Amino acid sequence: MAACVRTYVLDDQGLFEGLKAYRAANQQGSYMLFRPEENARRMQHGAERMCMPSPSVEQFVHAVKQTVLANRRWVPPQGKGALYIRPLLIGSGPILGLAPAPEYTFLIYAAPVGTYFKEGLAPINLVVEDSIHRAMPGGTGGVKTITNYAPVLKAQMDAKSRGFTDVLYLDAVHKTYLEEASSCNLFIVKDGVVATPATVGTILPGITRKSVIELARDRGYQVEERLVSIDDLVGADEVFCTGTAVVVAPVSSVTYHGQRYEFRTGHDTLSQALHTTLTSIQMGLAEDKKGWTVAID
């Protein structure tokens, strides 16, 4: 008697998101999300690029809330970390050929986390990589697809073996302009002007990046989204990275072609001020005048 077996094959279509849930300050049993609707919209944008259907903003946010409530005992105490939430949209179904999947799975998993880098809140040290590239024009660098991260692992592991915290990547065409680190966006400060590489298709439009730009402008800084060259970087007064995992991470040094360049860090820097402001909003320690946080009771 012949057996009929239906095989489900996971194809190359995949997107993921990342956001955090915090215990709300002075509110027993209440939790805070930071701009989850932005994550939902970014997933929708990525899904369009990857030929995938996607959940609505309402479906996405509801699913995230339910995940937090189901895992509430794993949310760290106030000030000790957060519950990292990983929404995942993947193509699944019986297909082996090169084509969009016949069906898709949306799922969310979560885990308690502390600081992202082993340095904790201490300044980090980056190395510029000019032979391995994270993304290229016309590719998928501007969406949070699963294909963007595995290619950087070799460069990242090599950098860490040499004592660096992470890798900073250059553009694939000119090998002159900064893009981003392995998992976060980059900012430089020079003479009171803040600059960050423009998101023109090869750089992920980070939600923390977007928030930091607004907070910096609120503090009176001119913020430029433009091409930022390696020369701009080495001449900067201050450098920092932003992302959901790292929040705002000050950069102590960047090494390029064997030369180490050092930057200002400490309590009187913009990165420290932005970190304090942002985390205070995220954890409910400061008034959210922008409507960025979403409470879960």
mmCIF file of C-alpha atoms in Angstrom:
data_model
loop_
_atom_site.group_PDB
_atom_site.id
_atom_site.type_symbol
_atom_site.label_atom_id
_atom_site.label_comp_id
_atom_site.label_asym_id
_atom_site.label_seq_id
_atom_site.Cartn_x
_atom_site.Cartn_y
_atom_site.Cartn_z
ATOM 1 C CA MET A 1 0.000 0.000 0.000
ATOM 2 C CA ALA A 2 1.490 3.363 -1.050
ATOM 3 C CA ALA A 3 1.782 6.152 1.494
ATOM 4 C CA CYS A 4 0.977 9.735 0.605
ATOM 5 C CA VAL A 5 3.217 12.190 2.383
ATOM 6 C CA ARG A 6 2.715 15.942 2.151
ATOM 7 C CA THR A 7 5.985 17.774 2.754
ATOM 8 C CA TYR A 8 6.169 21.372 3.930
ATOM 9 C CA VAL A 9 9.311 23.161 2.880
ATOM 10 C CA LEU A 10 10.452 26.457 4.369
ATOM 11 C CA ASP A 11 11.498 28.712 1.511
ATOM 12 C CA ASP A 12 13.785 31.770 1.409
ATOM 13 C CA GLN A 13 11.085 34.307 2.186
ATOM 14 C CA GLY A 14 11.469 35.540 5.715
ATOM 15 C CA LEU A 15 11.157 38.771 7.670
ATOM 16 C CA PHE A 16 11.572 39.491 11.330
ATOM 17 C CA GLU A 17 11.142 42.385 13.721
ATOM 18 C CA GLY A 18 12.502 43.257 17.135
ATOM 19 C CA LEU A 19 11.015 45.277 19.966
ATOM 20 C CA LYS A 20 11.062 45.297 23.749
ATOM 21 C CA ALA A 21 8.540 45.232 26.568
ATOM 22 C CA TYR A 22 9.468 46.940 29.847
ATOM 23 C CA ARG A 23 7.889 46.802 33.266
ATOM 24 C CA ALA A 24 6.180 50.147 33.727
ATOM 25 C CA ALA A 25 7.539 52.360 36.480
ATOM 26 C CA ASN A 26 5.365 52.537 39.608
ATOM 27 C CA GLN A 27 2.566 50.507 37.983
ATOM 28 C CA GLN A 28 2.106 46.998 39.318
ATOM 29 C CA GLY A 29 1.371 44.487 36.564
ATOM 30 C CA SER A 30 1.680 46.997 33.732
ATOM 31 C CA TYR A 31 4.089 46.800 30.790
ATOM 32 C CA MET A 32 5.258 49.238 28.132
ATOM 33 C CA LEU A 33 5.874 48.796 24.411
ATOM 34 C CA PHE A 34 7.734 51.372 22.337
ATOM 35 C CA ARG A 35 6.227 52.321 18.974
ATOM 36 C CA PRO A 36 5.043 48.809 18.017
ATOM 37 C CA GLU A 37 2.997 50.195 15.142
ATOM 38 C CA GLU A 38 6.260 51.279 13.504
ATOM 39 C CA ASN A 39 7.487 47.684 13.609
ATOM 40 C CA ALA A 40 4.208 46.573 12.048
ATOM 41 C CA ARG A 41 4.522 49.081 9.215
ATOM 42 C CA ARG A 42 8.156 48.121 8.616
ATOM 43 C CA MET A 43 7.136 44.466 8.344
ATOM 44 C CA GLN A 44 4.447 45.416 5.841
ATOM 45 C CA HIS A 45 7.006 47.333 3.777
ATOM 46 C CA GLY A 46 9.372 44.385 3.863
ATOM 47 C CA ALA A 47 6.606 41.951 2.970
ATOM 48 C CA GLU A 48 5.802 43.953 -0.153
ATOM 49 C CA ARG A 49 9.464 43.782 -1.223
ATOM 50 C CA MET A 50 9.615 40.031 -0.534
ATOM 51 C CA CYS A 51 6.259 39.185 -2.228
ATOM 52 C CA MET A 52 4.630 38.150 1.041
ATOM 53 C CA PRO A 53 1.285 38.941 2.684
ATOM 54 C CA SER A 54 1.584 40.576 6.087
ATOM 55 C CA PRO A 55 -0.546 41.126 9.195
ATOM 56 C CA SER A 56 -2.317 44.434 9.584
ATOM 57 C CA VAL A 57 -0.977 46.945 12.095
ATOM 58 C CA GLU A 58 -3.829 46.021 14.435
ATOM 59 C CA GLN A 59 -3.167 42.278 14.129
ATOM 60 C CA PHE A 60 0.556 42.771 14.688
ATOM 61 C CA VAL A 61 0.178 44.948 17.795
ATOM 62 C CA HIS A 62 -2.507 42.670 19.267
ATOM 63 C CA ALA A 63 -0.278 39.618 18.785
ATOM 64 C CA VAL A 64 2.654 41.377 20.445
ATOM 65 C CA LYS A 65 0.508 42.365 23.423
ATOM 66 C CA GLN A 66 -0.768 38.817 23.846
ATOM 67 C CA THR A 67 2.786 37.501 23.706
ATOM 68 C CA VAL A 68 3.865 39.855 26.472
ATOM 69 C CA LEU A 69 0.924 38.893 28.670
ATOM 70 C CA ALA A 70 1.578 35.190 28.116
ATOM 71 C CA ASN A 71 5.212 35.698 29.136
ATOM 72 C CA ARG A 72 4.743 38.358 31.814
ATOM 73 C CA ARG A 73 6.705 36.406 34.418
ATOM 74 C CA TRP A 74 9.773 36.672 32.189
ATOM 75 C CA VAL A 75 9.754 40.474 31.973
ATOM 76 C CA PRO A 76 12.779 41.594 34.028
ATOM 77 C CA PRO A 77 12.348 43.997 36.964
ATOM 78 C CA GLN A 78 12.369 47.717 36.281
ATOM 79 C CA GLY A 79 15.860 48.828 35.268
ATOM 80 C CA LYS A 80 17.226 45.274 34.973
ATOM 81 C CA GLY A 81 16.439 44.588 31.328
ATOM 82 C CA ALA A 82 13.475 43.942 29.070
ATOM 83 C CA LEU A 83 11.504 41.210 27.349
ATOM 84 C CA TYR A 84 12.833 41.065 23.807
ATOM 85 C CA ILE A 85 10.067 40.263 21.331
ATOM 86 C CA ARG A 86 10.822 38.681 17.962
ATOM 87 C CA PRO A 87 7.931 38.675 15.452
ATOM 88 C CA LEU A 88 8.710 36.420 12.498
ATOM 89 C CA LEU A 89 6.974 36.109 9.122
ATOM 90 C CA ILE A 90 8.098 33.144 7.028
ATOM 91 C CA GLY A 91 7.079 31.461 3.816
ATOM 92 C CA SER A 92 5.988 27.859 4.347
ATOM 93 C CA GLY A 93 4.214 25.184 2.336
ATOM 94 C CA PRO A 94 4.806 22.427 -0.214
ATOM 95 C CA ILE A 95 7.150 24.088 -2.701
ATOM 96 C CA LEU A 96 10.675 23.396 -3.937
ATOM 97 C CA GLY A 97 10.852 25.742 -6.919
ATOM 98 C CA LEU A 98 11.855 29.390 -7.011
ATOM 99 C CA ALA A 99 8.499 31.067 -6.394
ATOM 100 C CA PRO A 100 6.568 32.749 -3.580
ATOM 101 C CA ALA A 101 5.400 30.287 -0.939
ATOM 102 C CA PRO A 102 1.800 29.021 -1.129
ATOM 103 C CA GLU A 103 1.247 29.908 2.528
ATOM 104 C CA TYR A 104 2.883 31.916 5.298
ATOM 105 C CA THR A 105 3.353 31.666 9.034
ATOM 106 C CA PHE A 106 3.389 34.629 11.423
ATOM 107 C CA LEU A 107 4.709 33.828 14.870
ATOM 108 C CA ILE A 108 6.261 35.610 17.831
ATOM 109 C CA TYR A 109 8.726 34.430 20.410
ATOM 110 C CA ALA A 110 10.245 36.278 23.342
ATOM 111 C CA ALA A 111 13.125 36.106 25.822
ATOM 112 C CA PRO A 112 14.366 38.244 28.729
ATOM 113 C CA VAL A 113 17.486 40.268 27.867
ATOM 114 C CA GLY A 114 19.981 42.593 29.476
ATOM 115 C CA THR A 115 22.381 44.853 27.557
ATOM 116 C CA TYR A 116 23.266 43.791 24.013
ATOM 117 C CA PHE A 117 27.033 44.294 24.006
ATOM 118 C CA LYS A 118 29.285 42.562 26.544
ATOM 119 C CA GLU A 119 30.586 46.023 27.479
ATOM 120 C CA GLY A 120 27.167 46.753 28.964
ATOM 121 C CA LEU A 121 26.628 50.513 28.905
ATOM 122 C CA ALA A 122 30.354 51.185 28.444
ATOM 123 C CA PRO A 123 31.550 52.708 25.140
ATOM 124 C CA ILE A 124 32.147 50.246 22.296
ATOM 125 C CA ASN A 125 34.999 49.820 19.815
ATOM 126 C CA LEU A 126 34.281 49.284 16.117
ATOM 127 C CA VAL A 127 36.377 48.230 13.143
ATOM 128 C CA VAL A 128 35.624 49.254 9.562
ATOM 129 C CA GLU A 129 35.188 46.390 7.098
ATOM 130 C CA ASP A 130 35.812 47.256 3.436
ATOM 131 C CA SER A 131 35.930 43.843 1.783
ATOM 132 C CA ILE A 132 32.695 42.266 3.084
ATOM 133 C CA HIS A 133 29.490 44.183 2.488
ATOM 134 C CA ARG A 134 26.207 43.945 4.327
ATOM 135 C CA ALA A 135 24.042 45.037 1.387
ATOM 136 C CA MET A 136 24.179 46.393 -2.139
ATOM 137 C CA PRO A 137 22.047 48.719 -4.286
ATOM 138 C CA GLY A 138 18.956 46.973 -5.586
ATOM 139 C CA GLY A 139 19.112 44.339 -2.863
ATOM 140 C CA THR A 140 17.209 43.984 0.386
ATOM 141 C CA GLY A 141 19.364 45.999 2.796
ATOM 142 C CA GLY A 142 16.504 48.407 3.441
ATOM 143 C CA VAL A 143 14.117 45.762 4.790
ATOM 144 C CA LYS A 144 14.489 43.482 7.806
ATOM 145 C CA THR A 145 14.796 40.235 5.886
ATOM 146 C CA ILE A 146 16.538 37.148 7.227
ATOM 147 C CA THR A 147 18.966 37.276 4.286
ATOM 148 C CA ASN A 148 20.690 40.442 5.540
ATOM 149 C CA TYR A 149 22.284 39.099 8.697
ATOM 150 C CA ALA A 150 24.020 35.783 7.976
ATOM 151 C CA PRO A 151 26.442 37.427 5.472
ATOM 152 C CA VAL A 152 27.950 39.599 8.227
ATOM 153 C CA LEU A 153 28.688 36.775 10.654
ATOM 154 C CA LYS A 154 32.146 36.016 9.229
ATOM 155 C CA ALA A 155 33.267 39.643 9.498
ATOM 156 C CA GLN A 156 31.708 39.988 12.941
ATOM 157 C CA MET A 157 33.349 36.843 14.331
ATOM 158 C CA ASP A 158 36.732 37.921 12.957
ATOM 159 C CA ALA A 159 36.361 41.381 14.503
ATOM 160 C CA LYS A 160 35.426 39.982 17.899
ATOM 161 C CA SER A 161 38.394 37.602 17.822
ATOM 162 C CA ARG A 162 40.576 40.707 17.505
ATOM 163 C CA GLY A 163 38.937 42.437 20.463
ATOM 164 C CA PHE A 164 36.473 44.709 18.666
ATOM 165 C CA THR A 165 32.843 45.010 19.690
ATOM 166 C CA ASP A 166 31.312 45.053 16.215
ATOM 167 C CA VAL A 167 31.882 45.856 12.545
ATOM 168 C CA LEU A 168 31.066 49.022 10.622
ATOM 169 C CA TYR A 169 30.307 48.452 6.937
ATOM 170 C CA LEU A 170 30.973 50.661 3.923
ATOM 171 C CA ASP A 171 28.904 50.995 0.752
ATOM 172 C CA ALA A 172 29.497 48.263 -1.819
ATOM 173 C CA VAL A 173 30.016 50.624 -4.786
ATOM 174 C CA HIS A 174 32.531 53.265 -3.700
ATOM 175 C CA LYS A 175 33.729 51.669 -0.449
ATOM 176 C CA THR A 176 33.812 55.180 0.929
ATOM 177 C CA TYR A 177 30.465 55.865 2.557
ATOM 178 C CA LEU A 178 29.315 54.510 5.897
ATOM 179 C CA GLU A 179 26.259 52.282 6.013
ATOM 180 C CA GLU A 180 25.632 50.682 9.404
ATOM 181 C CA ALA A 181 27.038 48.257 11.926
ATOM 182 C CA SER A 182 25.977 44.591 11.989
ATOM 183 C CA SER A 183 22.736 45.330 13.813
ATOM 184 C CA CYS A 184 22.461 49.075 14.408
ATOM 185 C CA ASN A 185 22.481 52.485 12.739
ATOM 186 C CA LEU A 186 25.322 55.009 13.071
ATOM 187 C CA PHE A 187 25.440 58.694 14.012
ATOM 188 C CA ILE A 188 28.321 61.172 14.100
ATOM 189 C CA VAL A 189 28.507 64.590 15.770
ATOM 190 C CA LYS A 190 30.799 67.361 14.533
ATOM 191 C CA ASP A 191 30.735 70.990 15.704
ATOM 192 C CA GLY A 192 27.230 70.567 17.086
ATOM 193 C CA VAL A 193 25.789 69.075 13.875
ATOM 194 C CA VAL A 194 24.502 65.489 13.885
ATOM 195 C CA ALA A 195 24.723 63.361 10.751
ATOM 196 C CA THR A 196 23.533 59.837 9.974
ATOM 197 C CA PRO A 197 23.696 57.863 6.715
ATOM 198 C CA ALA A 198 20.550 58.337 4.659
ATOM 199 C CA THR A 199 18.370 55.241 4.277
ATOM 200 C CA VAL A 200 18.373 54.938 0.493
ATOM 201 C CA GLY A 201 17.711 51.223 0.055
ATOM 202 C CA THR A 202 20.813 49.607 1.542
ATOM 203 C CA ILE A 203 20.338 50.752 5.144
ATOM 204 C CA LEU A 204 17.571 49.614 7.470
ATOM 205 C CA PRO A 205 15.342 52.516 8.611
ATOM 206 C CA GLY A 206 15.652 51.891 12.339
ATOM 207 C CA ILE A 207 12.824 52.858 14.669
ATOM 208 C CA THR A 208 15.288 53.895 17.367
ATOM 209 C CA ARG A 209 17.137 55.867 14.674
ATOM 210 C CA LYS A 210 13.933 57.675 13.738
ATOM 211 C CA SER A 211 13.194 58.451 17.386
ATOM 212 C CA VAL A 212 16.731 59.679 18.114
ATOM 213 C CA ILE A 213 16.630 62.045 15.126
ATOM 214 C CA GLU A 214 13.474 63.622 16.535
ATOM 215 C CA LEU A 215 14.836 63.811 20.085
ATOM 216 C CA ALA A 216 18.088 65.402 18.890
ATOM 217 C CA ARG A 217 16.169 68.034 16.932
ATOM 218 C CA ASP A 218 14.064 68.689 20.028
ATOM 219 C CA ARG A 219 17.328 69.524 21.822
ATOM 220 C CA GLY A 220 18.162 72.112 19.169
ATOM 221 C CA TYR A 221 20.593 70.069 17.092
ATOM 222 C CA GLN A 222 20.711 70.228 13.322
ATOM 223 C CA VAL A 223 20.364 66.634 12.077
ATOM 224 C CA GLU A 224 21.413 65.709 8.551
ATOM 225 C CA GLU A 225 20.443 62.491 6.783
ATOM 226 C CA ARG A 226 23.011 62.233 4.002
ATOM 227 C CA LEU A 227 25.988 60.352 2.647
ATOM 228 C CA VAL A 228 28.535 60.126 5.459
ATOM 229 C CA SER A 229 32.073 59.361 4.317
ATOM 230 C CA ILE A 230 34.860 57.626 6.158
ATOM 231 C CA ASP A 231 36.600 61.027 6.284
ATOM 232 C CA ASP A 232 33.536 62.480 8.035
ATOM 233 C CA LEU A 233 33.749 59.664 10.552
ATOM 234 C CA VAL A 234 37.417 59.973 11.474
ATOM 235 C CA GLY A 235 37.018 63.736 11.908
ATOM 236 C CA ALA A 236 33.965 63.503 14.166
ATOM 237 C CA ASP A 237 33.818 64.700 17.759
ATOM 238 C CA GLU A 238 31.381 62.011 18.864
ATOM 239 C CA VAL A 239 30.057 58.766 17.387
ATOM 240 C CA PHE A 240 27.221 56.532 18.562
ATOM 241 C CA CYS A 241 25.035 53.659 17.390
ATOM 242 C CA THR A 242 21.290 53.188 17.784
ATOM 243 C CA GLY A 243 18.973 50.204 17.627
ATOM 244 C CA THR A 244 16.296 48.313 19.527
ATOM 245 C CA ALA A 245 18.853 45.998 21.096
ATOM 246 C CA VAL A 246 21.619 48.533 21.765
ATOM 247 C CA VAL A 247 19.309 51.556 22.389
ATOM 248 C CA VAL A 248 21.988 54.316 22.180
ATOM 249 C CA ALA A 249 25.553 53.032 22.412
ATOM 250 C CA PRO A 250 28.496 55.464 22.564
ATOM 251 C CA VAL A 251 31.480 54.591 20.370
ATOM 252 C CA SER A 252 34.881 55.012 22.004
ATOM 253 C CA SER A 253 36.962 54.175 18.928
ATOM 254 C CA VAL A 254 36.833 53.140 15.289
ATOM 255 C CA THR A 255 39.759 51.357 13.632
ATOM 256 C CA TYR A 256 40.226 51.805 9.899
ATOM 257 C CA HIS A 257 43.145 50.309 7.944
ATOM 258 C CA GLY A 258 44.995 49.708 11.204
ATOM 259 C CA GLN A 259 44.597 53.294 12.436
ATOM 260 C CA ARG A 260 42.579 53.807 15.636
ATOM 261 C CA TYR A 261 40.451 56.956 15.921
ATOM 262 C CA GLU A 262 39.014 57.927 19.303
ATOM 263 C CA PHE A 263 35.910 59.974 20.143
ATOM 264 C CA ARG A 264 34.365 61.763 23.096
ATOM 265 C CA THR A 265 32.331 59.692 25.535
ATOM 266 C CA GLY A 266 30.943 60.365 28.994
ATOM 267 C CA HIS A 267 28.201 62.204 30.800
ATOM 268 C CA ASP A 268 28.427 65.465 28.834
ATOM 269 C CA THR A 269 27.858 63.855 25.423
ATOM 270 C CA LEU A 270 24.777 63.895 23.234
ATOM 271 C CA SER A 271 24.616 60.101 23.189
ATOM 272 C CA GLN A 272 24.349 59.969 26.975
ATOM 273 C CA ALA A 273 21.596 62.586 26.998
ATOM 274 C CA LEU A 274 19.673 60.787 24.263
ATOM 275 C CA HIS A 275 20.047 57.421 26.012
ATOM 276 C CA THR A 276 18.653 58.851 29.245
ATOM 277 C CA THR A 277 15.745 60.583 27.513
ATOM 278 C CA LEU A 278 14.833 57.592 25.368
ATOM 279 C CA THR A 279 14.996 54.934 28.081
ATOM 280 C CA SER A 280 13.052 57.152 30.471
ATOM 281 C CA ILE A 281 10.226 57.345 27.933
ATOM 282 C CA GLN A 282 10.402 53.621 27.163
ATOM 283 C CA MET A 283 10.153 52.618 30.828
ATOM 284 C CA GLY A 284 7.533 55.179 31.815
ATOM 285 C CA LEU A 285 9.954 57.190 33.973
ATOM 286 C CA ALA A 286 9.278 60.372 31.987
ATOM 287 C CA GLU A 287 6.146 61.813 30.455
ATOM 288 C CA ASP A 288 5.582 60.540 26.923
ATOM 289 C CA LYS A 289 4.629 63.754 25.158
ATOM 290 C CA LYS A 290 4.937 62.130 21.736
ATOM 291 C CA GLY A 291 2.556 59.236 22.226
ATOM 292 C CA TRP A 292 5.263 56.688 21.453
ATOM 293 C CA THR A 293 4.526 54.172 24.204
ATOM 294 C CA VAL A 294 1.735 51.618 24.383
ATOM 295 C CA ALA A 295 0.665 50.303 27.773
ATOM 296 C CA ILE A 296 -0.280 46.674 28.386
ATOM 297 C CA ASP A 297 -2.279 45.973 31.527
#
